[in-house]
Amino acid sequence: MIGINRKDIQAILKAGAKAKGMSTSEFKADIQATIDNIINSSDIEEQKRFKQYFGNRIPTPEEYIYTITKKTTIKF
């Protein structure tokens, strides 16, 4: 498993914002829009995966990054 903490998440947000050429708050809003799109998606598989990770609650962008990072497996 990947060791990740709050400071790491803030660094991820900052790096993502810089890569997209936007502020951190704009990047967080973009992630929140992605979360909203998944919740409102008509793709049942996408919603099923989301519910598997988060249940019936809506995560914050920070929680989303943390959970997706923890649950993602990398195969070499």
PDB file of C-alpha atoms in Angstrom:
ATOM      1  CA  MET A   1       0.000   0.000   0.000  1.00  0.00           C
ATOM      2  CA  ILE A   2       1.028   3.555  -0.579  1.00  0.00           C
ATOM      3  CA  GLY A   3       1.740   5.680   2.490  1.00  0.00           C
ATOM      4  CA  ILE A   4      -0.089   8.965   1.973  1.00  0.00           C
ATOM      5  CA  ASN A   5      -1.075  11.726   4.369  1.00  0.00           C
ATOM      6  CA  ARG A   6      -2.765  15.144   4.346  1.00  0.00           C
ATOM      7  CA  LYS A   7       0.448  16.903   3.328  1.00  0.00           C
ATOM      8  CA  ASP A   8       0.829  14.534   0.368  1.00  0.00           C
ATOM      9  CA  ILE A   9      -2.734  15.231  -0.758  1.00  0.00           C
ATOM     10  CA  GLN A  10      -2.119  18.977  -0.641  1.00  0.00           C
ATOM     11  CA  ALA A  11       1.025  18.444  -2.733  1.00  0.00           C
ATOM     12  CA  ILE A  12      -0.985  16.360  -5.232  1.00  0.00           C
ATOM     13  CA  LEU A  13      -3.613  19.111  -5.472  1.00  0.00           C
ATOM     14  CA  LYS A  14      -0.954  21.760  -5.979  1.00  0.00           C
ATOM     15  CA  ALA A  15       0.883  19.700  -8.627  1.00  0.00           C
ATOM     16  CA  GLY A  16      -2.356  18.877 -10.444  1.00  0.00           C
ATOM     17  CA  ALA A  17      -3.395  22.517 -10.471  1.00  0.00           C
ATOM     18  CA  LYS A  18      -0.007  23.578 -11.790  1.00  0.00           C
ATOM     19  CA  ALA A  19      -0.114  20.911 -14.514  1.00  0.00           C
ATOM     20  CA  LYS A  20      -3.537  22.138 -15.645  1.00  0.00           C
ATOM     21  CA  GLY A  21      -2.579  25.803 -15.369  1.00  0.00           C
ATOM     22  CA  MET A  22      -5.175  26.704 -12.757  1.00  0.00           C
ATOM     23  CA  SER A  23      -5.347  27.607  -9.095  1.00  0.00           C
ATOM     24  CA  THR A  24      -5.639  24.934  -6.422  1.00  0.00           C
ATOM     25  CA  SER A  25      -9.210  25.999  -5.643  1.00  0.00           C
ATOM     26  CA  GLU A  26     -10.146  25.760  -9.335  1.00  0.00           C
ATOM     27  CA  PHE A  27      -8.551  22.300  -9.480  1.00  0.00           C
ATOM     28  CA  LYS A  28     -10.498  21.195  -6.392  1.00  0.00           C
ATOM     29  CA  ALA A  29     -13.692  22.488  -8.026  1.00  0.00           C
ATOM     30  CA  ASP A  30     -12.792  20.476 -11.142  1.00  0.00           C
ATOM     31  CA  ILE A  31     -12.394  17.323  -9.032  1.00  0.00           C
ATOM     32  CA  GLN A  32     -15.714  18.053  -7.301  1.00  0.00           C
ATOM     33  CA  ALA A  33     -17.351  18.376 -10.731  1.00  0.00           C
ATOM     34  CA  THR A  34     -15.880  14.982 -11.647  1.00  0.00           C
ATOM     35  CA  ILE A  35     -17.335  13.491  -8.462  1.00  0.00           C
ATOM     36  CA  ASP A  36     -20.739  15.027  -9.254  1.00  0.00           C
ATOM     37  CA  ASN A  37     -20.591  13.679 -12.819  1.00  0.00           C
ATOM     38  CA  ILE A  38     -19.895  10.171 -11.544  1.00  0.00           C
ATOM     39  CA  ILE A  39     -22.745  10.375  -9.025  1.00  0.00           C
ATOM     40  CA  ASN A  40     -25.155  11.574 -11.723  1.00  0.00           C
ATOM     41  CA  SER A  41     -23.818   9.211 -14.393  1.00  0.00           C
ATOM     42  CA  SER A  42     -26.109   6.828 -16.220  1.00  0.00           C
ATOM     43  CA  ASP A  43     -23.249   4.289 -16.395  1.00  0.00           C
ATOM     44  CA  ILE A  44     -24.211   1.667 -13.830  1.00  0.00           C
ATOM     45  CA  GLU A  45     -20.702   0.167 -13.628  1.00  0.00           C
ATOM     46  CA  GLU A  46     -19.205   3.574 -12.873  1.00  0.00           C
ATOM     47  CA  GLN A  47     -21.748   4.192 -10.112  1.00  0.00           C
ATOM     48  CA  LYS A  48     -21.185   0.688  -8.730  1.00  0.00           C
ATOM     49  CA  ARG A  49     -17.423   1.288  -8.422  1.00  0.00           C
ATOM     50  CA  PHE A  50     -18.043   4.683  -6.818  1.00  0.00           C
ATOM     51  CA  LYS A  51     -20.435   3.190  -4.241  1.00  0.00           C
ATOM     52  CA  GLN A  52     -17.926   0.417  -3.565  1.00  0.00           C
ATOM     53  CA  TYR A  53     -15.318   3.033  -2.630  1.00  0.00           C
ATOM     54  CA  PHE A  54     -17.496   5.649  -0.909  1.00  0.00           C
ATOM     55  CA  GLY A  55     -20.850   4.075  -0.069  1.00  0.00           C
ATOM     56  CA  ASN A  56     -23.750   6.530  -0.215  1.00  0.00           C
ATOM     57  CA  ARG A  57     -21.753   9.591   0.818  1.00  0.00           C
ATOM     58  CA  ILE A  58     -20.200  12.280  -1.336  1.00  0.00           C
ATOM     59  CA  PRO A  59     -16.468  12.617  -0.670  1.00  0.00           C
ATOM     60  CA  THR A  60     -14.517  15.848  -0.628  1.00  0.00           C
ATOM     61  CA  PRO A  61     -11.876  16.226  -3.351  1.00  0.00           C
ATOM     62  CA  GLU A  62      -9.229  15.398  -0.725  1.00  0.00           C
ATOM     63  CA  GLU A  63     -11.066  12.214   0.351  1.00  0.00           C
ATOM     64  CA  TYR A  64     -11.533  11.273  -3.297  1.00  0.00           C
ATOM     65  CA  ILE A  65      -7.801  11.590  -4.033  1.00  0.00           C
ATOM     66  CA  TYR A  66      -6.885   9.703  -0.855  1.00  0.00           C
ATOM     67  CA  THR A  67      -9.276   6.819  -1.486  1.00  0.00           C
ATOM     68  CA  ILE A  68      -8.559   6.455  -5.196  1.00  0.00           C
ATOM     69  CA  THR A  69      -4.823   6.554  -4.499  1.00  0.00           C
ATOM     70  CA  LYS A  70      -5.146   3.896  -1.792  1.00  0.00           C
ATOM     71  CA  LYS A  71      -7.406   1.613  -3.854  1.00  0.00           C
ATOM     72  CA  THR A  72      -5.508   1.866  -7.133  1.00  0.00           C
ATOM     73  CA  THR A  73      -3.113  -0.981  -7.744  1.00  0.00           C
ATOM     74  CA  ILE A  74      -0.163  -0.606 -10.029  1.00  0.00           C
ATOM     75  CA  LYS A  75       1.044  -3.675 -11.902  1.00  0.00           C
ATOM     76  CA  PHE A  76       4.596  -3.735 -13.149  1.00  0.00           C
TER      77      PHE A  76
END
